[in-house]
Short mmCIF file of C-alpha atoms in Angstrom, two decimals:
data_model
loop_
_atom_site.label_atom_id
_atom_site.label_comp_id
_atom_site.label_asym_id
_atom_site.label_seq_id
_atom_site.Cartn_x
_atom_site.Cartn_y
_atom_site.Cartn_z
CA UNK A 1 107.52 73.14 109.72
CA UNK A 2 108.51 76.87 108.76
CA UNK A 3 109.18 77.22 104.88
CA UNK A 4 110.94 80.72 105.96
CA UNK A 5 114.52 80.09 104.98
CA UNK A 6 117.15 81.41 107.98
CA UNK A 7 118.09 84.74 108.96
CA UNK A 8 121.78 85.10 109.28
CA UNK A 9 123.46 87.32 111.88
CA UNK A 10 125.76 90.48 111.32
CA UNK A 11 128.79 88.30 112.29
CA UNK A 12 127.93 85.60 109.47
CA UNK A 13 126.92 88.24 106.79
CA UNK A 14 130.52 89.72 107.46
CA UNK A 15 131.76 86.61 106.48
CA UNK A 16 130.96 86.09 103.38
CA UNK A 17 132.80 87.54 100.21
CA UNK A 18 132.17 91.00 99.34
CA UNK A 19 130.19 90.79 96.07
CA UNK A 20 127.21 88.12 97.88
CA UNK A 21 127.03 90.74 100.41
CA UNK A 22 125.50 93.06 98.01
CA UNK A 23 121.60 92.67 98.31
CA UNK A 24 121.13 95.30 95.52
CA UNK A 25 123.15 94.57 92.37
CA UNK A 26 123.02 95.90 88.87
CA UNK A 27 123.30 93.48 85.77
CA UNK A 28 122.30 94.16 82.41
CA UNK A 29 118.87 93.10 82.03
CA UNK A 30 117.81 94.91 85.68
CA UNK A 31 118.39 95.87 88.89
CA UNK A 32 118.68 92.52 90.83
CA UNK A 33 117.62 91.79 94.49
CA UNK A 34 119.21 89.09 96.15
CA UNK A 35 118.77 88.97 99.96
CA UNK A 36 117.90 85.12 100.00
CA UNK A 37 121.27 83.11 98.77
CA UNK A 38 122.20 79.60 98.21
CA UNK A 39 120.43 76.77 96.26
CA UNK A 40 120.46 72.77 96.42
CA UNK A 41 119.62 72.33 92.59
CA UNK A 42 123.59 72.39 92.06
CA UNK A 43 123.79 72.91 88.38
CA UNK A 44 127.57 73.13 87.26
CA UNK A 45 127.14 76.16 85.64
CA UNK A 46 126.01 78.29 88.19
CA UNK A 47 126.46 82.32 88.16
CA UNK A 48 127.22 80.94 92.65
CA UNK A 49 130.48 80.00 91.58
CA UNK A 50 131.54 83.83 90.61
CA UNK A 51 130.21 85.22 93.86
CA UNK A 52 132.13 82.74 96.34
CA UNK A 53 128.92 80.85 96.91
CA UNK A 54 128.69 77.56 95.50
CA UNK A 55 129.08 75.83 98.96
CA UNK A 56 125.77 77.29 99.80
CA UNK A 57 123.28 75.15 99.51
CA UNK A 58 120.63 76.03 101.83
CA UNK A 59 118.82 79.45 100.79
CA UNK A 60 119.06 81.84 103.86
CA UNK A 61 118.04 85.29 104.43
CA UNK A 62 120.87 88.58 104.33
CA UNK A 63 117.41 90.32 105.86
CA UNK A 64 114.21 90.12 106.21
CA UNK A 65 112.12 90.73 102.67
CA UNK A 66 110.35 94.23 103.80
CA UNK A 67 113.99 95.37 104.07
CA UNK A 68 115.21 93.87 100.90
CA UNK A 69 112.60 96.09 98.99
CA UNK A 70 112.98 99.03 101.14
CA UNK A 71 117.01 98.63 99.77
CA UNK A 72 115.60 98.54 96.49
CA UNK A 73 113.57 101.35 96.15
CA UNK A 74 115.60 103.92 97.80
CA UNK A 75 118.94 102.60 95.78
CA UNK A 76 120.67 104.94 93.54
CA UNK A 77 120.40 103.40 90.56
CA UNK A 78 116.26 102.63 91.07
CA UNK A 79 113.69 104.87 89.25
CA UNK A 80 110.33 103.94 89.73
CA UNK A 81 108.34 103.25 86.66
CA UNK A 82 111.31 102.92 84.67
CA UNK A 83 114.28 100.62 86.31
CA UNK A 84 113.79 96.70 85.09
CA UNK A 85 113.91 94.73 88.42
CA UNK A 86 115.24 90.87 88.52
CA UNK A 87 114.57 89.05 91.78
CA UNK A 88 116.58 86.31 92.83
CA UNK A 89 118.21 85.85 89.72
CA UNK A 90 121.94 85.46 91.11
CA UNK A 91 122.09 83.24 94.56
CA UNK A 92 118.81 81.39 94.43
CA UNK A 93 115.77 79.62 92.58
CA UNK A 94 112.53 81.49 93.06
CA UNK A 95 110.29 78.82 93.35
CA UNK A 96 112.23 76.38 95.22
CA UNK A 97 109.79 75.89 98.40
CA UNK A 98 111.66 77.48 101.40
CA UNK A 99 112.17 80.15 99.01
CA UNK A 100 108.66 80.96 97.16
CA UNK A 101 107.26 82.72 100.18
CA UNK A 102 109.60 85.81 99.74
CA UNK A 103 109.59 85.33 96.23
CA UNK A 104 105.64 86.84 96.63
CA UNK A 105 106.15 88.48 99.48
CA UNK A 106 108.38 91.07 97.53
CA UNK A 107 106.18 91.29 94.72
CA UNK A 108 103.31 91.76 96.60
CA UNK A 109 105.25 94.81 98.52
CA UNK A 110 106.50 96.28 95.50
CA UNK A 111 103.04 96.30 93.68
CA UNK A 112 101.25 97.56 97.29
CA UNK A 113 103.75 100.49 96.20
CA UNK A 114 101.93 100.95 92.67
CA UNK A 115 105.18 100.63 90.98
CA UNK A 116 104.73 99.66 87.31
CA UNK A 117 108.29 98.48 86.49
CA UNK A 118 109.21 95.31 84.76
CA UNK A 119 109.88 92.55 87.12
CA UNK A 120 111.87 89.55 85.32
CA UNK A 121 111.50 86.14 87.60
CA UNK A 122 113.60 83.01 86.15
CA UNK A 123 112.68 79.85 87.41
CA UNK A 124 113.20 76.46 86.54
CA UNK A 125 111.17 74.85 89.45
CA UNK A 126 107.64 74.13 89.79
CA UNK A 127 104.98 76.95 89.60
CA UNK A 128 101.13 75.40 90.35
CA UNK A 129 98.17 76.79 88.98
CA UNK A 130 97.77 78.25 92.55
CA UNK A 131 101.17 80.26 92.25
CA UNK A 132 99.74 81.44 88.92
CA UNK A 133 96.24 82.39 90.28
CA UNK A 134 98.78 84.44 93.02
CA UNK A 135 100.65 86.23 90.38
CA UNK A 136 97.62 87.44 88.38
CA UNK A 137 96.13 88.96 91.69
CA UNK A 138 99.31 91.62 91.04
CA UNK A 139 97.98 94.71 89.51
CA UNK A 140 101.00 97.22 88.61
CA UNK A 141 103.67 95.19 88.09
CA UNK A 142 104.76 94.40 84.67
CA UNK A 143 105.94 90.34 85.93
CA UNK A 144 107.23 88.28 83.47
CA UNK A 145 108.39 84.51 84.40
CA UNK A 146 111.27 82.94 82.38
CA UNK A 147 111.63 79.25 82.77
CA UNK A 148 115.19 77.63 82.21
CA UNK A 149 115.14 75.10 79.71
CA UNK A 150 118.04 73.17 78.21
CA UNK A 151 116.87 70.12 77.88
CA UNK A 152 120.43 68.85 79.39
CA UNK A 153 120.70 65.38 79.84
CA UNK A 154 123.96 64.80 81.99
CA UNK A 155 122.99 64.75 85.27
CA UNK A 156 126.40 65.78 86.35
CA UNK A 157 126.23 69.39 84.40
CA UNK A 158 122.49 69.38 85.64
CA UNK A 159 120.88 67.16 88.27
CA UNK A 160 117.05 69.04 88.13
CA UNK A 161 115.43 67.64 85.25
CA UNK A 162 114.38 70.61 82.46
CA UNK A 163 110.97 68.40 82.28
CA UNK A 164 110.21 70.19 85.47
CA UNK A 165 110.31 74.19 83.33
CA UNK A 166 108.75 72.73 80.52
CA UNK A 167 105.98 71.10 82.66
CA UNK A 168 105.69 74.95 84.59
CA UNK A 169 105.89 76.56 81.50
CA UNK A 170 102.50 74.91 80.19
CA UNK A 171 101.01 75.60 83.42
CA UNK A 172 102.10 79.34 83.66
CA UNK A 173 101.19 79.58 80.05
CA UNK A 174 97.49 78.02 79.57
CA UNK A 175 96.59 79.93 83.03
CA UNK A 176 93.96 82.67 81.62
CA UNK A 177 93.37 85.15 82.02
CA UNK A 178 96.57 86.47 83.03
CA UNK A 179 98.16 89.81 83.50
CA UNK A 180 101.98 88.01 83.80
CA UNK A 181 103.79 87.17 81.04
CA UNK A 182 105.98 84.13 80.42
CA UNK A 183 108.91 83.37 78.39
CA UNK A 184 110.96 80.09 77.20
CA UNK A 185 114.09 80.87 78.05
CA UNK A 186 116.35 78.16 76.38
CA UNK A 187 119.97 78.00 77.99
CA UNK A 188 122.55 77.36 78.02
CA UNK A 189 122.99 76.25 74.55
CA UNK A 190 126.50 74.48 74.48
CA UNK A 191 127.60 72.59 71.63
CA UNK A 192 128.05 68.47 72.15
CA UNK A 193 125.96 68.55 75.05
CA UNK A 194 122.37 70.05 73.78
CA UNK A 195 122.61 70.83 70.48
CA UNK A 196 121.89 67.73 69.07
CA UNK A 197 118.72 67.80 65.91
CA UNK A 198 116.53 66.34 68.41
CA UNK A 199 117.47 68.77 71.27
CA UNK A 200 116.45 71.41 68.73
CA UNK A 201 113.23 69.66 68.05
CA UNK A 202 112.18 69.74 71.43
CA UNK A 203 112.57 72.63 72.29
CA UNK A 204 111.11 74.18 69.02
CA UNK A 205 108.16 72.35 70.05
CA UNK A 206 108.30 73.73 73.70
CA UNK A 207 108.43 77.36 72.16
CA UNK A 208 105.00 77.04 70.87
CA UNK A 209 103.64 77.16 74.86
CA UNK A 210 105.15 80.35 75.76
CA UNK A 211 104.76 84.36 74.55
CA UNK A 212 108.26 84.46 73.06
CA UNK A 213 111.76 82.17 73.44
CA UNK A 214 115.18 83.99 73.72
CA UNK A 215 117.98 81.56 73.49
CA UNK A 216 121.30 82.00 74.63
CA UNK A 217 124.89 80.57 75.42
CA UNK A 218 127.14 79.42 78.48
CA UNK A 219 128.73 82.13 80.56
CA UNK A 220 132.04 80.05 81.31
CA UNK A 221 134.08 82.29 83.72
CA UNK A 222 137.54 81.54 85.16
CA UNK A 223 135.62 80.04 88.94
CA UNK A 224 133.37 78.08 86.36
CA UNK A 225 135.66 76.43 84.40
CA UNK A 226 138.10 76.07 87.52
CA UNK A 227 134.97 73.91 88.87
CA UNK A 228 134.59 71.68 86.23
CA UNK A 229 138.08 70.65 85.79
CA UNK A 230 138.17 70.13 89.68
CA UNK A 231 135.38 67.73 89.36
CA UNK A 232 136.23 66.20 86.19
CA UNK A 233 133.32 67.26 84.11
CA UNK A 234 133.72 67.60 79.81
CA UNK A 235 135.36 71.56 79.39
CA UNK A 236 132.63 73.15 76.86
CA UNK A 237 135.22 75.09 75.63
CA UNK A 238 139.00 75.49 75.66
CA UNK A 239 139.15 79.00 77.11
CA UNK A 240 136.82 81.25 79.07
CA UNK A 241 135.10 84.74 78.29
CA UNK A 242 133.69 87.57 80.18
CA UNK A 243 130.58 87.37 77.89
CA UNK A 244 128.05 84.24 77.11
CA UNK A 245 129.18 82.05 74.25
CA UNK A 246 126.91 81.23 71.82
CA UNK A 247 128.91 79.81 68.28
CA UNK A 248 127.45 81.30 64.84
CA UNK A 249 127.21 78.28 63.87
CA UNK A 250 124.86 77.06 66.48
CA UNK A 251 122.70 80.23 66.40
CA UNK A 252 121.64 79.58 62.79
CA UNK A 253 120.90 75.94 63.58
CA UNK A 254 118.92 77.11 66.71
CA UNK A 255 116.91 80.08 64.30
CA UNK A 256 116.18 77.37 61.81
CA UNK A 257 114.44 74.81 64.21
CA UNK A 258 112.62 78.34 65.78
CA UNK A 259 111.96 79.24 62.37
CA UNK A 260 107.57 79.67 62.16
CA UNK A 261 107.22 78.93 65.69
CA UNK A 262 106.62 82.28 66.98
CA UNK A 263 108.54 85.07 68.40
CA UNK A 264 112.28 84.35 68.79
CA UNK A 265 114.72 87.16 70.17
CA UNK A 266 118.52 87.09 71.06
CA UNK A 267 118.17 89.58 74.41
CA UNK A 268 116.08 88.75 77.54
CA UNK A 269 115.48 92.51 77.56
CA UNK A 270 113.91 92.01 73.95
CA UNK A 271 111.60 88.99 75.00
CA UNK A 272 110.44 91.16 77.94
CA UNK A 273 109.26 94.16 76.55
CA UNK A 274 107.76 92.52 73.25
CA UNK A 275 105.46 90.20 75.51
CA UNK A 276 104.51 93.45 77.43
CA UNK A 277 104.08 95.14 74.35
CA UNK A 278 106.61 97.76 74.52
CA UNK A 279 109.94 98.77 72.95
CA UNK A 280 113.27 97.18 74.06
CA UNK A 281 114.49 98.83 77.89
CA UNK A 282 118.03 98.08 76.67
CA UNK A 283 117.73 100.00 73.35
CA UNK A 284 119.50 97.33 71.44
CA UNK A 285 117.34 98.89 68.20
CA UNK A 286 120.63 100.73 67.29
CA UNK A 287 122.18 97.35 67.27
CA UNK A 288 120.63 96.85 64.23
CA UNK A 289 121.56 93.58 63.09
CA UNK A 290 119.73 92.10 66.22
CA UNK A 291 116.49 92.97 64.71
CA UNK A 292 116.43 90.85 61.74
CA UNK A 293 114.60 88.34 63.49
CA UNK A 294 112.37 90.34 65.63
CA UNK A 295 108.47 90.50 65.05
CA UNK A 296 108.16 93.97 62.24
CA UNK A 297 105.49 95.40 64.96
CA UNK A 298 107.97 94.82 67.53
CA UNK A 299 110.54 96.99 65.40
CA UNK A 300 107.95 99.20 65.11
CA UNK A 301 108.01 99.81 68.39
CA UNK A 302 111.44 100.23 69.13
CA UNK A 303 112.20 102.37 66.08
CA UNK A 304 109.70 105.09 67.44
CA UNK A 305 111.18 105.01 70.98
CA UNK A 306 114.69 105.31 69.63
CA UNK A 307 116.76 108.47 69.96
CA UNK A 308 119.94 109.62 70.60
CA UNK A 309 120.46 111.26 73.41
CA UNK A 310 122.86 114.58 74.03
CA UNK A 311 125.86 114.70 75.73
CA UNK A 312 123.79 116.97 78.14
CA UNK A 313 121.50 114.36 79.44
CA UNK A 314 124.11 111.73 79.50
CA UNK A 315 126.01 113.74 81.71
CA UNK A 316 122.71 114.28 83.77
CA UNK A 317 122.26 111.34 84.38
CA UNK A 318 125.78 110.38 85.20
CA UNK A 319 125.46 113.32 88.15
CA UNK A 320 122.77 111.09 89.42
CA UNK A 321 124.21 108.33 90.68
CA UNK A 322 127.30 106.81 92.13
CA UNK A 323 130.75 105.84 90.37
CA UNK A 324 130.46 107.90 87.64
CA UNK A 325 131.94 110.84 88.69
CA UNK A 326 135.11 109.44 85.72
CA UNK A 327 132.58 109.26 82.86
CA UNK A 328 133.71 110.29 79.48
CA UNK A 329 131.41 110.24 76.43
CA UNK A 330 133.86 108.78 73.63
CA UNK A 331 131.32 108.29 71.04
CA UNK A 332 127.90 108.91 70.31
CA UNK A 333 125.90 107.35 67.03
CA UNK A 334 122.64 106.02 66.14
CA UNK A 335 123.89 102.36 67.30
CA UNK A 336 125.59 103.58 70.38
CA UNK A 337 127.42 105.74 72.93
CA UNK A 338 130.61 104.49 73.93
CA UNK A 339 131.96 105.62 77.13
CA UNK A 340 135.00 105.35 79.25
CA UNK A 341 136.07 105.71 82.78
CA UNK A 342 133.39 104.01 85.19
CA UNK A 343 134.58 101.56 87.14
CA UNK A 344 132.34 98.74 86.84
CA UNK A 345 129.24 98.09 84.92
CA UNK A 346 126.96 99.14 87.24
CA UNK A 347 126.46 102.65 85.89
CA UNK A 348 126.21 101.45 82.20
CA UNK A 349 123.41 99.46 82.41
CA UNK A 350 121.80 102.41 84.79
CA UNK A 351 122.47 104.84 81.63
CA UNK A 352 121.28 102.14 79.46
CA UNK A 353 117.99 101.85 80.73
CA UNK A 354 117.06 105.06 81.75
CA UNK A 355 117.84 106.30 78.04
CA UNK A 356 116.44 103.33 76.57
CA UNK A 357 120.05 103.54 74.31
CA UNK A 358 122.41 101.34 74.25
CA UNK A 359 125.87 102.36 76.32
CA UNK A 360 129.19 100.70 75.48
CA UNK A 361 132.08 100.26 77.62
CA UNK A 362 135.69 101.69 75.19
CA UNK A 363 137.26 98.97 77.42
CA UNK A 364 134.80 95.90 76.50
CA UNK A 365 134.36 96.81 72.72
CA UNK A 366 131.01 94.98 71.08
CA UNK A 367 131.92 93.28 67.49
CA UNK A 368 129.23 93.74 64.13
CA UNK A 369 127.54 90.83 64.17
CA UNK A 370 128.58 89.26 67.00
CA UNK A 371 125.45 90.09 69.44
CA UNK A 372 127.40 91.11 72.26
CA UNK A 373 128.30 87.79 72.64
CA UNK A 374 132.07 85.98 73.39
CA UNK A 375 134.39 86.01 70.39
CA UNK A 376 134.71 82.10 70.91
CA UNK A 377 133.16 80.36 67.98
CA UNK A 378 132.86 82.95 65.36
CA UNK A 379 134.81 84.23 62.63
CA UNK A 380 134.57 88.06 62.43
CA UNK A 381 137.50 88.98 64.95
CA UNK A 382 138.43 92.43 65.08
CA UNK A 383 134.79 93.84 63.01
CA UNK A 384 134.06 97.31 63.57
CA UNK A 385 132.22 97.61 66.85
CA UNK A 386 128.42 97.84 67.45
#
């Protein structure tokens, strides 16, 4: 029996919605490849429900994976070296069987290419040993796996056991020598469902078998929330946000139960490059508040890559791509340049990463102390921005 998931015609790929027919796809922590879409593990939460694909539950193919990463190397917004890559991050699970074989396949293309970028994988299936001993036989790539943990009990939220991450995790972990580099990456946090002491516990304990941990909150978007009332689930909240919510008040219970256990870091982007021993892609350095829990060499690091940039090489860079033709620099500072007239986010995070700086959207304003995060659950409305 064939573990290569289905191919889908021209006539089916027209009929999906617009957004899942996008293969190549920016989002803030990398440029994210997605030819393979739709996933059985059904967790309520799902990013599917935003892209018109929940219904899709067996993976198939949009093309065939030597065309995927020919898509993603010539795209726009790719640099080689430079651009953070995040493979099937938005439609699928990596490591689900039918799925695993292009999960490698693309890897192995991209590092055939000698590309050194960062390539973020985030799983919450089961990697074996012999997946690991696959991964390590990668030599340019900068790989990093991040297992989903939440430690969720309600099957309804989340029928695939986290036992299954935190099993991979120790696998992926204890594997040595290794050139990959793995992360814990505990989510969603969402209060009365997994923030109990002993949640916390656990997972403090799980920390101690990965490089670093990033935690972080529930994005809970209009189709998401829709969802859950449909199938008369418990609403986490009593509203929705365009960012992930993570309370104040649960992110100091969640940095005290981290506290001593190793590296802990609010951004994915953060977790990445510290395990790879570089300074943050996403420049969040100027964001200076984020940093008070960050490892001192780590800051280290990211203090001597950080510098603002010109207007002039903004608007370089803007020239470079597509959909930013309307750019206007608002702002520039040592924490950020705010900018206004692109039409999606797409060219942000391109700007973003290839200056290392953090970019702000005028339009989607980031709040002192609030991490980028939703305003839901804290208490500084209307700060002065990041």
């Amino acid at each position: 029996m064939s573990t290569l998931v289905p191919l889908l015609g021209s006539g089916q790929i027209e009929q999906l919605p617009p957004r899942a027919r996008e293969v190549v796809e920016y989002r803030k922590s990398g440029l994210s490849l997605n030819h393979i879409q739709g996933c059985p593990l059904d967790c309520a939460y799902c990013i599917r429900h935003t892209y018109g694909l929940w219904d899709q539950r067996q993976p198939r193919a949009l093309m065939s994976d030597a065309q995927a990463v020919a898509c993603l190397v010539a795209h726009p917004y790719f640099r080689a070296g430079r651009t953070p890559v995040q493979l099937f991050n938005r439609a699928t699970e990596p490591f689900l069987p039918a799925v695993k074989p292009h999960t490698f396949a693309v890897l192995e293309d991209l590092d055939r290419r000698g590309l050194t970028n960062h390539v973020l994988v985030i799983t919450r299936h089961q990697v074996s040993s012999e997946d690991c001993a696959r991964l390590n036989r990668l030599l340019h790539l900068k790989v990093t796996l991040l297992f989903t943990y939440s430690g969720i009990g309600d099957q309804r939220i989340e029928p695939y056991p986290s036992a299954v991450a935190a099993a991979s995790l120790k696998v992926a972990t204890t594997t040595r020598p290794r050139r990959y580099r793995t992360v814990l990456y505990w989510r969603p946090l969402v209060p009365g469902l997994n923030d109990t002491d002993e949640h916390l516990a656990r997972a403090a304990v799980l920390s101690r078998h990965a490089d670093a941990t990033v935690f972080t909150g529930l994005f809970y978007r209009d189709q998401i929330a829709g969802y859950y009332q449909a199938a008369g689930l418990p609403e986490p909240y009593s509203g929705t946000a365009r960012r992930k919510i993570v309370p104040e008040t649960l992110e100091q219970r969640v940095l005290e139960a981290l506290a001593g256990r190793g590296p802990v870091f609010r951004k994915t982007s953060c977790a990445v490059s510290y395990v790879h021993g570089l300074p943050d892609y996403n420049g969040h350095y100027g964001v200076r508040e984020l940093c008070d829990i960050c490892p001192l060499a780590q800051i280290g690091r990211c203090e001597q890559a950080h510098h603002r940039p010109t207007p002039e090489r903004i608007a370089s860079l803007a020239a470079e791509v597509p959909d930013a033709e309307g750019l206007e620099i608002v702002d520039i500072d040592d924490r950020a340049v705010v900018v206004d007239g692109l039409p999606h986010e797409q060219p942000r995070y391109f700007l973003q990463h290839a200056l290392g700086f953090q970019v702000h959207d005028r339009q989607h304003p980031h709040h002192a102390g609030r991490h980028g995060r939703a305003e839901i659950g804290w208490q500084q409305e209307g700060a002065a921005r990041e």
